[in-house]
mmCIF file of C-alpha atoms and ligand atoms in Angstrom:
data_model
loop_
_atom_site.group_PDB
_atom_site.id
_atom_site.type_symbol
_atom_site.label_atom_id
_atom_site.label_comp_id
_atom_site.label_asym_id
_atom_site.label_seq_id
_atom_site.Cartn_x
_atom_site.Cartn_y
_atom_site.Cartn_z
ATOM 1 C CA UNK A 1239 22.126 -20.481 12.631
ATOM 2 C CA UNK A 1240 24.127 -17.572 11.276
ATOM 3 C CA UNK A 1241 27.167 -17.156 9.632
ATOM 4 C CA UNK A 1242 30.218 -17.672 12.230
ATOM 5 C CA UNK A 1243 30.316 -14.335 12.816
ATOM 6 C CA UNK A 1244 28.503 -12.111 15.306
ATOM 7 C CA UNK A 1245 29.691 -8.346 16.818
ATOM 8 C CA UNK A 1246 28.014 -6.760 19.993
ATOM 9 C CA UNK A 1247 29.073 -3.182 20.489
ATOM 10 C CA UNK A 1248 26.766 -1.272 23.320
ATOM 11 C CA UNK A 1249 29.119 1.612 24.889
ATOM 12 C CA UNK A 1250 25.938 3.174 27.061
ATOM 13 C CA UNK A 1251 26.664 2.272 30.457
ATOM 14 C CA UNK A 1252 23.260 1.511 31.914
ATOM 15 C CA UNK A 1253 21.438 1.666 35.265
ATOM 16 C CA UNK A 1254 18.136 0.442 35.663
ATOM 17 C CA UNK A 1255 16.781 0.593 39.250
ATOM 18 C CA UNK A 1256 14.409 2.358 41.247
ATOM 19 C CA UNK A 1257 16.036 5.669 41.969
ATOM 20 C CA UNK A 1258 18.276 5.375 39.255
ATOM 21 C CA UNK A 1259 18.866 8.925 38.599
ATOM 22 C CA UNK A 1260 19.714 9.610 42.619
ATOM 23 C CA UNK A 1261 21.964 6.594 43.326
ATOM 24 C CA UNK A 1262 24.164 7.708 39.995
ATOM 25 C CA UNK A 1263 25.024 10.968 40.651
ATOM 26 C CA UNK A 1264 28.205 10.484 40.567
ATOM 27 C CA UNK A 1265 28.175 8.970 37.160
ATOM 28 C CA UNK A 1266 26.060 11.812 35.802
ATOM 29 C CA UNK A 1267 28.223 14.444 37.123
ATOM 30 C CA UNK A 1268 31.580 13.180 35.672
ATOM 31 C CA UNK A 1269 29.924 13.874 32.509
ATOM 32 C CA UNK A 1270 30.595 17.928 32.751
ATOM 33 C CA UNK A 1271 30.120 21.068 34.548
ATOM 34 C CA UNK A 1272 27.182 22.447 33.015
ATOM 35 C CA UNK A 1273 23.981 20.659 31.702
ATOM 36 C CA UNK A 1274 21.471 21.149 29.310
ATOM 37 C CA UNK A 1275 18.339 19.503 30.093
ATOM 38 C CA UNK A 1276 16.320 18.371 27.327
ATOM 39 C CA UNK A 1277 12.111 17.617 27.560
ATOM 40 C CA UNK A 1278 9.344 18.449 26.106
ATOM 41 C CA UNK A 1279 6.609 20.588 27.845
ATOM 42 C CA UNK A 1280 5.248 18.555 30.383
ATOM 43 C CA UNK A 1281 5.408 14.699 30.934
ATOM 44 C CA UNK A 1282 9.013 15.038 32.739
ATOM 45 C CA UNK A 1283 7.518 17.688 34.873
ATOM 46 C CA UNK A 1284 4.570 15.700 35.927
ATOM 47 C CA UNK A 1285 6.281 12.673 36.634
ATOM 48 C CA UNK A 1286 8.964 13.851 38.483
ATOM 49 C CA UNK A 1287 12.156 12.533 36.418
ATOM 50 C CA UNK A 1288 13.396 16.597 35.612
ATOM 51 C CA UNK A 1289 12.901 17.500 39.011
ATOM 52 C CA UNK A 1290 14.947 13.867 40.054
ATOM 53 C CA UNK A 1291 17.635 15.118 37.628
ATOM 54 C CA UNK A 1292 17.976 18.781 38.474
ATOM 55 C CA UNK A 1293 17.974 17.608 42.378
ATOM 56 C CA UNK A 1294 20.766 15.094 41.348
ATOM 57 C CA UNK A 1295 22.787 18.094 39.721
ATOM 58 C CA UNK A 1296 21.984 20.406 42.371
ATOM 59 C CA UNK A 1297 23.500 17.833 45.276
ATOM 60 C CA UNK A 1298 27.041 17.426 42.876
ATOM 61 C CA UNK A 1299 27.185 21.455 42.423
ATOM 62 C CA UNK A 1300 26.205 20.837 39.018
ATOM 63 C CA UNK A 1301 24.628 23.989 37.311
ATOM 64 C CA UNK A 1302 21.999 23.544 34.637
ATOM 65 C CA UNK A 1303 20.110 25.145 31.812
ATOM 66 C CA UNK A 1304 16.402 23.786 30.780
ATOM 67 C CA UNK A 1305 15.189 23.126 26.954
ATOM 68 C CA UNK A 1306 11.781 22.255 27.379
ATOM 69 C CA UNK A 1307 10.103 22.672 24.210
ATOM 70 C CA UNK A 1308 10.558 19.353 22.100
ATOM 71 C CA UNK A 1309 7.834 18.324 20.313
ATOM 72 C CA UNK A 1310 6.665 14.992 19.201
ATOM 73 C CA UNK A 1311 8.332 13.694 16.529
ATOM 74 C CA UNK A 1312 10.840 16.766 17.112
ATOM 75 C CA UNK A 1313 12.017 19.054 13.908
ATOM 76 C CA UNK A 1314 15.463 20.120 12.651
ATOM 77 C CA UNK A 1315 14.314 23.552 13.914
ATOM 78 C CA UNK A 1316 13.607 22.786 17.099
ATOM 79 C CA UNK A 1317 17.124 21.426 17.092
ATOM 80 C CA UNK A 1318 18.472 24.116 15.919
ATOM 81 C CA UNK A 1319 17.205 26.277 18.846
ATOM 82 C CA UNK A 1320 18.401 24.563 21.507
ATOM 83 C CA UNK A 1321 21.801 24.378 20.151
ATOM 84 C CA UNK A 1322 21.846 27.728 19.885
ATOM 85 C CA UNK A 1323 20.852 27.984 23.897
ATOM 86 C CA UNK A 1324 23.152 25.568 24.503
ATOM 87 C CA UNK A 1325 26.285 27.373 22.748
ATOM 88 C CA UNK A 1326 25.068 30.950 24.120
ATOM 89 C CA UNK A 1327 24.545 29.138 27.569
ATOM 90 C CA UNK A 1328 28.334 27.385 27.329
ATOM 91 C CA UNK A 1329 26.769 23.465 28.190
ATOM 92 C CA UNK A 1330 29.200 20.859 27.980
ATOM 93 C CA UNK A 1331 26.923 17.931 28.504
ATOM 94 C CA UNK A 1332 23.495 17.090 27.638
ATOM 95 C CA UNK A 1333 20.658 14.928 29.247
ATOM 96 C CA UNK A 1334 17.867 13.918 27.502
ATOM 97 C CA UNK A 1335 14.514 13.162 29.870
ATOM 98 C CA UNK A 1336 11.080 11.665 28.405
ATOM 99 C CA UNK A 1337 10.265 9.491 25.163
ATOM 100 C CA UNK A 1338 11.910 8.930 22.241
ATOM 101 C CA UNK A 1339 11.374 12.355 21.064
ATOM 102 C CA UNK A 1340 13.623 14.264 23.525
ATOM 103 C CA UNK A 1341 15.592 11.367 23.679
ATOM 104 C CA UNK A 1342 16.514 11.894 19.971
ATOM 105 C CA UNK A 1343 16.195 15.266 20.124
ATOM 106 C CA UNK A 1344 19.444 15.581 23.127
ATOM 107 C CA UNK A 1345 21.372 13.528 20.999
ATOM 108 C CA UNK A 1346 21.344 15.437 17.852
ATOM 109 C CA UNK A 1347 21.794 18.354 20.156
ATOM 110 C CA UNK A 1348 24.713 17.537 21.821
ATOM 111 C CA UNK A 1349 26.033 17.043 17.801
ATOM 112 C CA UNK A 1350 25.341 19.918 16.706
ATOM 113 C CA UNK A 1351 26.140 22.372 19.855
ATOM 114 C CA UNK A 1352 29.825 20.192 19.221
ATOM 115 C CA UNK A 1353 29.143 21.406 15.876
ATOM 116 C CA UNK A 1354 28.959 25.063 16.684
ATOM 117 C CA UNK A 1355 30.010 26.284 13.368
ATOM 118 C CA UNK A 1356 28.350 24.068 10.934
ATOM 119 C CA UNK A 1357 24.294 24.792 9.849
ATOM 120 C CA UNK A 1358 20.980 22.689 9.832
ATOM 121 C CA UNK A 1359 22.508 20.503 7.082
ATOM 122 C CA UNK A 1360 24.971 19.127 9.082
ATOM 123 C CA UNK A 1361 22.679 16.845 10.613
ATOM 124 C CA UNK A 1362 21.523 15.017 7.856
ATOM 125 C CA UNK A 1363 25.245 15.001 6.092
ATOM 126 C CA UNK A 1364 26.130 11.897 5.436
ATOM 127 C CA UNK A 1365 30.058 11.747 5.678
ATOM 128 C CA UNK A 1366 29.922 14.320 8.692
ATOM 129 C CA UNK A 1367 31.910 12.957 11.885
ATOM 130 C CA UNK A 1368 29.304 11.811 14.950
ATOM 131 C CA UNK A 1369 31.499 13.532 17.442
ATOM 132 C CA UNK A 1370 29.117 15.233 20.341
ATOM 133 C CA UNK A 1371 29.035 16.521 23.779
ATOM 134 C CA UNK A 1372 28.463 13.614 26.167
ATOM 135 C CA UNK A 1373 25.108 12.848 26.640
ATOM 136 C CA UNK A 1374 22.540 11.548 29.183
ATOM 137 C CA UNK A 1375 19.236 9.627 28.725
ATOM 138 C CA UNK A 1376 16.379 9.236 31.122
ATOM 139 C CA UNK A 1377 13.897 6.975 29.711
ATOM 140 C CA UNK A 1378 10.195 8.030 30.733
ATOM 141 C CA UNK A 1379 8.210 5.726 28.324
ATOM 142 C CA UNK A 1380 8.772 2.135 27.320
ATOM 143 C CA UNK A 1381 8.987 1.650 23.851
ATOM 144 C CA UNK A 1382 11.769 3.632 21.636
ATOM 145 C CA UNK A 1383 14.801 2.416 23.572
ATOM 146 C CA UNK A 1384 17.156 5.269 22.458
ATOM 147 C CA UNK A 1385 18.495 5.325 25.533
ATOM 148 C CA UNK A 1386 20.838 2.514 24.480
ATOM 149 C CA UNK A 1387 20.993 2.818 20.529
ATOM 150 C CA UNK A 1388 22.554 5.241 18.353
ATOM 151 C CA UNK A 1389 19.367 6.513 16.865
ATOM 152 C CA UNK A 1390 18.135 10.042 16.472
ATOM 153 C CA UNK A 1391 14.764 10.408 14.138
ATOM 154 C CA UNK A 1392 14.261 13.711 13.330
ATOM 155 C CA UNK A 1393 11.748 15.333 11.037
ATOM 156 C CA UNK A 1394 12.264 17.935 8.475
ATOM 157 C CA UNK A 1395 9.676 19.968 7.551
ATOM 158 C CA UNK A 1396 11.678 21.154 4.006
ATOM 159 C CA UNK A 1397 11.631 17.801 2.495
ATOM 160 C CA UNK A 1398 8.574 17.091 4.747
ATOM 161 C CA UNK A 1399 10.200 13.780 6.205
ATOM 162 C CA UNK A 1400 10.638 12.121 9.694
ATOM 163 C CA UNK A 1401 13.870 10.073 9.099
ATOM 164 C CA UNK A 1402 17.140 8.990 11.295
ATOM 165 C CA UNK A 1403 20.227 11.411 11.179
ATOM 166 C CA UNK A 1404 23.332 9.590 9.602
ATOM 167 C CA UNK A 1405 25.061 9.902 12.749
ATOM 168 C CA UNK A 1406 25.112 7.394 15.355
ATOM 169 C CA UNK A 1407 25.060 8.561 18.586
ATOM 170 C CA UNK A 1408 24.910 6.667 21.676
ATOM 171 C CA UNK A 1409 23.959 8.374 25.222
ATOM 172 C CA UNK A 1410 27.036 7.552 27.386
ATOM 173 C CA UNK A 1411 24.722 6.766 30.538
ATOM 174 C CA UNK A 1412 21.377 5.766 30.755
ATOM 175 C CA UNK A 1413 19.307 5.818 34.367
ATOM 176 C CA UNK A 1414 16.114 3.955 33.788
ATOM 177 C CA UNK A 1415 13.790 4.285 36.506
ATOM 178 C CA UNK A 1416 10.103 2.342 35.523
ATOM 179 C CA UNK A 1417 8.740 4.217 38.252
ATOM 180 C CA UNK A 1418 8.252 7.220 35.873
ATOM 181 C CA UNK A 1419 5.642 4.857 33.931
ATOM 182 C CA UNK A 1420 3.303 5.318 36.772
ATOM 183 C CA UNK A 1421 2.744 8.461 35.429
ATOM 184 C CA UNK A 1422 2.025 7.858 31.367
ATOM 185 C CA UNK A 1423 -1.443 6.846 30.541
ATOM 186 C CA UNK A 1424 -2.805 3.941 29.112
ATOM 187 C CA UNK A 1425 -2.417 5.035 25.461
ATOM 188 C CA UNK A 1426 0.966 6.230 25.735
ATOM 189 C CA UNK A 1427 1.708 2.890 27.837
ATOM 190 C CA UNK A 1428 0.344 0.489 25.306
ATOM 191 C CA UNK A 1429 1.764 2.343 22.240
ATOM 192 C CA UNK A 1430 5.450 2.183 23.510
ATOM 193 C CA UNK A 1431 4.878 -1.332 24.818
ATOM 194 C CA UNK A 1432 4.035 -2.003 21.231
ATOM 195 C CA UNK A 1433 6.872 -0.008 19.710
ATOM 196 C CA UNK A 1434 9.119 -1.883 22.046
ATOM 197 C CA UNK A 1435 7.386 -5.638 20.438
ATOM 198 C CA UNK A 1436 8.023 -4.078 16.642
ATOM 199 C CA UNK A 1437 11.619 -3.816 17.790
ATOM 200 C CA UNK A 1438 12.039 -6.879 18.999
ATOM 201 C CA UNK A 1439 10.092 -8.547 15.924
ATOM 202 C CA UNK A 1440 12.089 -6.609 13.390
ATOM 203 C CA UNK A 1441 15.655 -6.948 14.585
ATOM 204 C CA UNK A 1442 14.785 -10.631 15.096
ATOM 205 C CA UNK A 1443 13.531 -10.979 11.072
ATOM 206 C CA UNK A 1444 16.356 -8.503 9.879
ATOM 207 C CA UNK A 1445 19.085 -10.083 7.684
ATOM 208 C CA UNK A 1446 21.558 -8.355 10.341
ATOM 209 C CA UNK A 1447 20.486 -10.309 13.247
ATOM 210 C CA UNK A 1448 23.046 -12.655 14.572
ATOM 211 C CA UNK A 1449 23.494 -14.649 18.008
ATOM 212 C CA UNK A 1450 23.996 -11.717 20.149
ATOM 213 C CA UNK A 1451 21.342 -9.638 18.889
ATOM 214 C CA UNK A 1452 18.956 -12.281 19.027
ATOM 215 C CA UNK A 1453 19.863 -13.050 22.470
ATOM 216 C CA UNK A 1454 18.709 -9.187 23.261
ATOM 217 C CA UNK A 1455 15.766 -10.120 21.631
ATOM 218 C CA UNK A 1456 14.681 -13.681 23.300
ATOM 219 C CA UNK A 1457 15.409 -11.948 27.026
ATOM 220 C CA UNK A 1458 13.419 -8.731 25.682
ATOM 221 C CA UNK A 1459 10.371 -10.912 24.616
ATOM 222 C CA UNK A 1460 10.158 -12.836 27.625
ATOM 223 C CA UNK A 1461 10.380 -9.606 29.806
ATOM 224 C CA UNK A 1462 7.408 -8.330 27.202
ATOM 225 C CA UNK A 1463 5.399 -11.275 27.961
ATOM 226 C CA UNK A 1464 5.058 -10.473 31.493
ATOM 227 C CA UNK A 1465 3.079 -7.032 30.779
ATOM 228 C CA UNK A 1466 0.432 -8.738 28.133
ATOM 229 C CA UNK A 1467 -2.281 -9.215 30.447
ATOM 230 C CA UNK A 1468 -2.111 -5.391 31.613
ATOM 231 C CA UNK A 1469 -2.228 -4.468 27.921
ATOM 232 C CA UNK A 1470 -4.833 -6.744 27.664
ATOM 233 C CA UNK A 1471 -6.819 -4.417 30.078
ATOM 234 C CA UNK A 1472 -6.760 -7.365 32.653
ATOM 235 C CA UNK A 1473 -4.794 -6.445 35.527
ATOM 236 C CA UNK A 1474 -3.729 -3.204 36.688
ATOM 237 C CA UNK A 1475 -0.029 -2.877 36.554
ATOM 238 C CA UNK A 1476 2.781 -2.407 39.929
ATOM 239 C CA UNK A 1477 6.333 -1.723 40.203
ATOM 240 C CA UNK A 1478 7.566 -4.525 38.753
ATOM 241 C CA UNK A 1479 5.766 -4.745 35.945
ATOM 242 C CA UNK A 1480 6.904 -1.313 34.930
ATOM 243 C CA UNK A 1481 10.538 -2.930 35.593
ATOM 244 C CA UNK A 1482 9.555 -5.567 33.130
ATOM 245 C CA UNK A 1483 8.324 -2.916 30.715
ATOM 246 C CA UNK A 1484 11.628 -1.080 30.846
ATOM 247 C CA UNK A 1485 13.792 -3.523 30.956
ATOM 248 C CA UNK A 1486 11.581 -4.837 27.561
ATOM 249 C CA UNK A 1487 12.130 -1.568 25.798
ATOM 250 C CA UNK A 1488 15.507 -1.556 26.530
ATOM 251 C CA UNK A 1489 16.632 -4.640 25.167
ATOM 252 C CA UNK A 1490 14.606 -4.115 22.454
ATOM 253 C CA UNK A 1491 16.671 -0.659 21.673
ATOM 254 C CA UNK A 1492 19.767 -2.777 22.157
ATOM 255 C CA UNK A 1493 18.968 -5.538 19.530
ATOM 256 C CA UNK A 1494 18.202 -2.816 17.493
ATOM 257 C CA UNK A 1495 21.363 -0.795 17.985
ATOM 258 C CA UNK A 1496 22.489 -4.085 16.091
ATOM 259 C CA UNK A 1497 19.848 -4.644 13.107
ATOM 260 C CA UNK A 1498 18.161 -1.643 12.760
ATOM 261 C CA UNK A 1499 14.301 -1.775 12.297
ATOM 262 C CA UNK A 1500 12.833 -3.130 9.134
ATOM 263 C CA UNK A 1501 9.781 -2.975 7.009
ATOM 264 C CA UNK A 1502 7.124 -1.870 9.400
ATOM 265 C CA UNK A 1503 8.987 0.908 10.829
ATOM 266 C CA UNK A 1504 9.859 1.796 8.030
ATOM 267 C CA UNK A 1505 6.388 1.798 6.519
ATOM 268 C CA UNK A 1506 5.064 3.841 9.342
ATOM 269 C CA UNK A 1507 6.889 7.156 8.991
ATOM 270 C CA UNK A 1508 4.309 8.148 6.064
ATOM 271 C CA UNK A 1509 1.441 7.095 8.858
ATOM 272 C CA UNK A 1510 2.879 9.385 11.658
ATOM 273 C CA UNK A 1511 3.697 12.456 9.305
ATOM 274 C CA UNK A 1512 0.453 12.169 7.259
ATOM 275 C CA UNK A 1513 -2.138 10.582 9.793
ATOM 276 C CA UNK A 1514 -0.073 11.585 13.236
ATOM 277 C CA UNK A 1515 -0.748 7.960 13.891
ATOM 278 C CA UNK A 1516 1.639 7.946 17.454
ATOM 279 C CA UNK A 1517 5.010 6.267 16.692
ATOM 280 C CA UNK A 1518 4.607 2.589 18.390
ATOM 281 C CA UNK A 1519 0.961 2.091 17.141
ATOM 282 C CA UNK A 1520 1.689 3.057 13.343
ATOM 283 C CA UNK A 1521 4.801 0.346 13.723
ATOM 284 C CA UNK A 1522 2.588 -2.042 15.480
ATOM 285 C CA UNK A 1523 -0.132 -1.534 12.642
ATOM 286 C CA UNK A 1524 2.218 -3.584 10.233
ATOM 287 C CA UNK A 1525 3.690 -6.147 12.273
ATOM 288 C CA UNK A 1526 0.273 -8.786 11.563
ATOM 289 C CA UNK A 1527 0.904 -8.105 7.726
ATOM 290 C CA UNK A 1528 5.502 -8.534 8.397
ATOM 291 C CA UNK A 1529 4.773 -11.745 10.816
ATOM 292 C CA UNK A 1530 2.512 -13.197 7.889
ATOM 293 C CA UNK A 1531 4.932 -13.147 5.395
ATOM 294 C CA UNK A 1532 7.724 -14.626 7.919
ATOM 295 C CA UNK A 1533 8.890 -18.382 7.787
ATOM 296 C CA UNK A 1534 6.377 -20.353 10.069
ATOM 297 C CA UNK A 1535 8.627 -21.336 12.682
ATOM 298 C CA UNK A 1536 10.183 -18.042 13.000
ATOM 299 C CA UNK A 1537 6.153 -16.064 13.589
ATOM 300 C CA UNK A 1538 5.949 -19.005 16.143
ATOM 301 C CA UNK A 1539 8.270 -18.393 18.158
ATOM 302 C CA UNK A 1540 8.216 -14.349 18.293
ATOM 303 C CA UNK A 1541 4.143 -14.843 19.011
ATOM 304 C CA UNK A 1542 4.863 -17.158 21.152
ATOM 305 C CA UNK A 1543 7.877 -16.269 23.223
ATOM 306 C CA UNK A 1544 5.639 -12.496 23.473
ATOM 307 C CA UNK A 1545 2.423 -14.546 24.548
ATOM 308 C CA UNK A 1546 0.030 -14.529 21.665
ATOM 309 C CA UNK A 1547 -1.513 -17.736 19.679
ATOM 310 C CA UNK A 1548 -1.881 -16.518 16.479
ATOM 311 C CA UNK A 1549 -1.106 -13.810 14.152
ATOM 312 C CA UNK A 1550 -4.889 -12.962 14.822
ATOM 313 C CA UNK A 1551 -4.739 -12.760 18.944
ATOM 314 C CA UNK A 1552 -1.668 -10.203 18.263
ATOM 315 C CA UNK A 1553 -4.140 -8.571 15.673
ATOM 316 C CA UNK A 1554 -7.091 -8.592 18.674
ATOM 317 C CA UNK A 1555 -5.055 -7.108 21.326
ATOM 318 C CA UNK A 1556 -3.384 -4.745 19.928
ATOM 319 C CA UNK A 1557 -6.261 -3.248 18.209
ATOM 320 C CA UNK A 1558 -8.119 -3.342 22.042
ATOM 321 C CA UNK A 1559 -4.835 -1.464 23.574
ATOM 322 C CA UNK A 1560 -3.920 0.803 20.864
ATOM 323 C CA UNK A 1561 -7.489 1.496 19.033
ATOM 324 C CA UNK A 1562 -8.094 2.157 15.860
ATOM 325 C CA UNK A 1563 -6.752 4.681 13.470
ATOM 326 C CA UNK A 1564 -8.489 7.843 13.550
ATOM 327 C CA UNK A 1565 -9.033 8.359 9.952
ATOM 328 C CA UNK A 1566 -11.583 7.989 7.052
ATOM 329 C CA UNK A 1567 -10.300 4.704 5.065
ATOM 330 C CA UNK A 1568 -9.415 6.828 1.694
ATOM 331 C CA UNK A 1569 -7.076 8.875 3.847
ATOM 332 C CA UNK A 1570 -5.371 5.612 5.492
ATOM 333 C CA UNK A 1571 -5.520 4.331 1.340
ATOM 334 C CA UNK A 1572 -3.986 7.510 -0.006
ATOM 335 C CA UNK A 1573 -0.891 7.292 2.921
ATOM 336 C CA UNK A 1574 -0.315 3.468 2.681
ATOM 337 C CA UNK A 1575 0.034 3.632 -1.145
ATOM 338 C CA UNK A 1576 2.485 6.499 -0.377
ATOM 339 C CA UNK A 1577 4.493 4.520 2.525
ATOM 340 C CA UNK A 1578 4.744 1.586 0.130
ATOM 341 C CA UNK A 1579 6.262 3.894 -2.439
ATOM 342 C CA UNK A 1580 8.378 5.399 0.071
ATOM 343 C CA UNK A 1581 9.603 2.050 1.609
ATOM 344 C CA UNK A 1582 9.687 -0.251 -1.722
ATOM 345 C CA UNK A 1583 12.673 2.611 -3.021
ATOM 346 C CA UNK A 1584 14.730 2.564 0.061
ATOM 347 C CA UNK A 1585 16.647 -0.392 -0.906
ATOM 348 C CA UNK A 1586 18.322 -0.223 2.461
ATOM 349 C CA UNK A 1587 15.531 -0.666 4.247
ATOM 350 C CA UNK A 1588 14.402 -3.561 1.789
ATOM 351 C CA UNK A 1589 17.779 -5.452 2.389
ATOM 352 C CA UNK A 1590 17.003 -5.827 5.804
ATOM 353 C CA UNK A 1591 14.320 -8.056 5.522
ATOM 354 C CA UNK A 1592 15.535 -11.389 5.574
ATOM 355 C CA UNK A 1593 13.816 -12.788 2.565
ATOM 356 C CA UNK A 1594 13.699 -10.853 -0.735
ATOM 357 C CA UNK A 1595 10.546 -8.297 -0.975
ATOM 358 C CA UNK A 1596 9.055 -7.835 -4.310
ATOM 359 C CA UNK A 1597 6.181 -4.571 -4.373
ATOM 360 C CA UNK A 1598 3.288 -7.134 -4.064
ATOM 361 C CA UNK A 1599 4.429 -8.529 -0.932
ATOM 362 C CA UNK A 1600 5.330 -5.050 0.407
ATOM 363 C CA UNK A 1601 1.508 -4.086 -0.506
ATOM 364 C CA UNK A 1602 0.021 -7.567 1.327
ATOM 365 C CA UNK A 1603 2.400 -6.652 4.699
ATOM 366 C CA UNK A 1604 0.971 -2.638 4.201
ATOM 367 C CA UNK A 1605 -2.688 -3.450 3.731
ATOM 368 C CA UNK A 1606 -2.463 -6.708 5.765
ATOM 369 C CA UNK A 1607 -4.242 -4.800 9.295
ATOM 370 C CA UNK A 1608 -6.944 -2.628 6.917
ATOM 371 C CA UNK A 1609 -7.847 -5.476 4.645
ATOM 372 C CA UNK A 1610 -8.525 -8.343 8.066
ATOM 373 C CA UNK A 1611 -10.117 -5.466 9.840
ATOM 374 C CA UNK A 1612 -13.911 -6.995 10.858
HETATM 375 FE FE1 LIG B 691 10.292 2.398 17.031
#
């Protein structure tokens, strides 16, 4: 299939199991002495993961320090302030509890409180070493998978981007416990479980996909498949379903950790800093428009392999599960003609499609969902 050559590299050492976080102490606390929790405001509160992890350090002797202020789609600022808790509060380890966003927020945080003495440009510098505290991830959604890949998206208000950090950093342990889903809501449910299907989709047509990372990606669609019907709004979902959906997303981050995403993700950073479309539905909002321009027997077997007939059924459910964008259609005109423009000069991003993307095929995979809509 590929050329004989093929490299797997996934140092996270992961548990996932119910009661993850309390049958691992022992892994958590070799990390260091003294934590700093990272969350945002309320989701790891409410379903009970902070209070499983502060528990867990309190039985080890473990003290701890709480950053609870991430945002969605967290900022170099917000970074910045922790770090600076962090160094006054003498951490040496980091754990990062929730979504993507805290998730990516712990790691860049555990850079930068390594990097005491460096500033705010240090995380976007691209020759900069990677080296960090060691660092923690409890995954509370299903759908970004950081909790196994290197990635840290960060935005910066200055240059008014959301973008990855040059760094790769990889959590050293990751307790995934799909109980915690019980908690998220539908919306935030189906949008990860659709962020977790773009990953899978675009490490699969990615020219760096080889036999291992595809192999991440057949066992990730399969698990996906099992949850359809639930996103279809046709069954309620139970504990192992929310197995299935974590065990999905994280597979999904792992072929990732290997590819990196492609064209839809990368047209959907415009969409979730302009629109505040939420991460997994702007990515999903592309992926008709990327399967439609893929060879035939590759969209067949990534719809079918995740359970859909045609690039239309994928079209029908994930408009039901994720609904539609809330925005007049100028406004979605104005921001797609600025992703396009934004994605068609990142020829990084453009080399990791597996066939070569001219501007007019970039427009027919960004306009694709707005231009089928009934
Ligand atoms: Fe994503």
């Amino acid at each position: 299939m590929f050329k004989n050559s093929s490299a797997f590299y996934m140092p996270t050492r992961v548990f996932e199991e119910k009661d993850a976080v309390k049958n691992h102490v022992r892994e958590l606390s070799a990390l260091g002495s003294r934590a700093l929790i990272v969350t945002g405001r309320h989701s790891a509160m409410a379903n009970g993961s902070c209070k499983d992890v502060t528990d867990a350090l309190d039985s080890a002797g473990i003290s701890h320090v709480l950053f609870n202020e991430v945002e969605e789609n967290p900022s170099t600022y917000t970074i910045m302030k922790a770090r600076d808790l962090g160094v006054s509060e003498k951490v040496d380890f980091v754990i990062g509890i929730g979504g993507g966003s805290p998730m990516d927020a712990a790691k860049a945080i555990a850079l930068m409180i390594r990097k005491a003495d460096k500033d705010i440009s240090y995380l976007y510098k691209p020759d900069g070493d990677s080296l960090t505290l060691p660092v923690a991830a409890v995954p509370t959604t299903c759908g970004t998978g950081s909790e196994v890949t290197g990635v840290s998206v960060l935005t910066d208000p200055d240059r008014q981007i959301k973008k990855s950090i040059p760094h790769k950093i990889f959590p050293d342990l990751a307790l995934v416990d799909g109980r915690y889903l019980k908690y998220a809501s539908g919306k935030i449910l189906a949008n990860t479980a659709f962020d977790a299907l773009t990953h899978l989709v675009e490490s699969y047509l990615n020219s760096k996909a080889n036999d291992y990372s595809r192999m991440c990606v057949d066992a990730g669609l399969k698990a996906w498949a099992k949850s359809l019907d639930i996103l279809k709004g046709e069954r309620e979902p139970g504990d192992g379903d929310y197995y299935n959906m974590m065990l999905a997303s994280s597979l999904a981050g792992m072929a990732i950790a290997h590819t990196g995403t492609t064209l839809p993700h990368g047209l959907s950073y415009s969409m979730t800093y302009f629109l505040h479309v939420p991460h997994g539905k702007a990515t999903a909002y592309f992926t008709a428009g990327y399967l439609s321009e893929a060879p035939e027997k590759d969209r067949d077997y990534l719809l079918q392999t995740a359970g859909f007939s045609s690039v239309q059924d994928f079209q029908k459910v994930y408009r039901k599960a994720c609904g539609p964008l809330d925005a007049e259609e100028d406004k979605v005109r104005e921001v797609l003609k600025k992703a396009v423009l934004e994605t068609g000069t990142n020829p990084a991003k453009l080399a990791l499609a597996p066939f070569p993307v001219d501007m007019a095929m970039l427009e027919r995979i960004a306009y694709f969902e707005l231009d089928s809509e009934e």
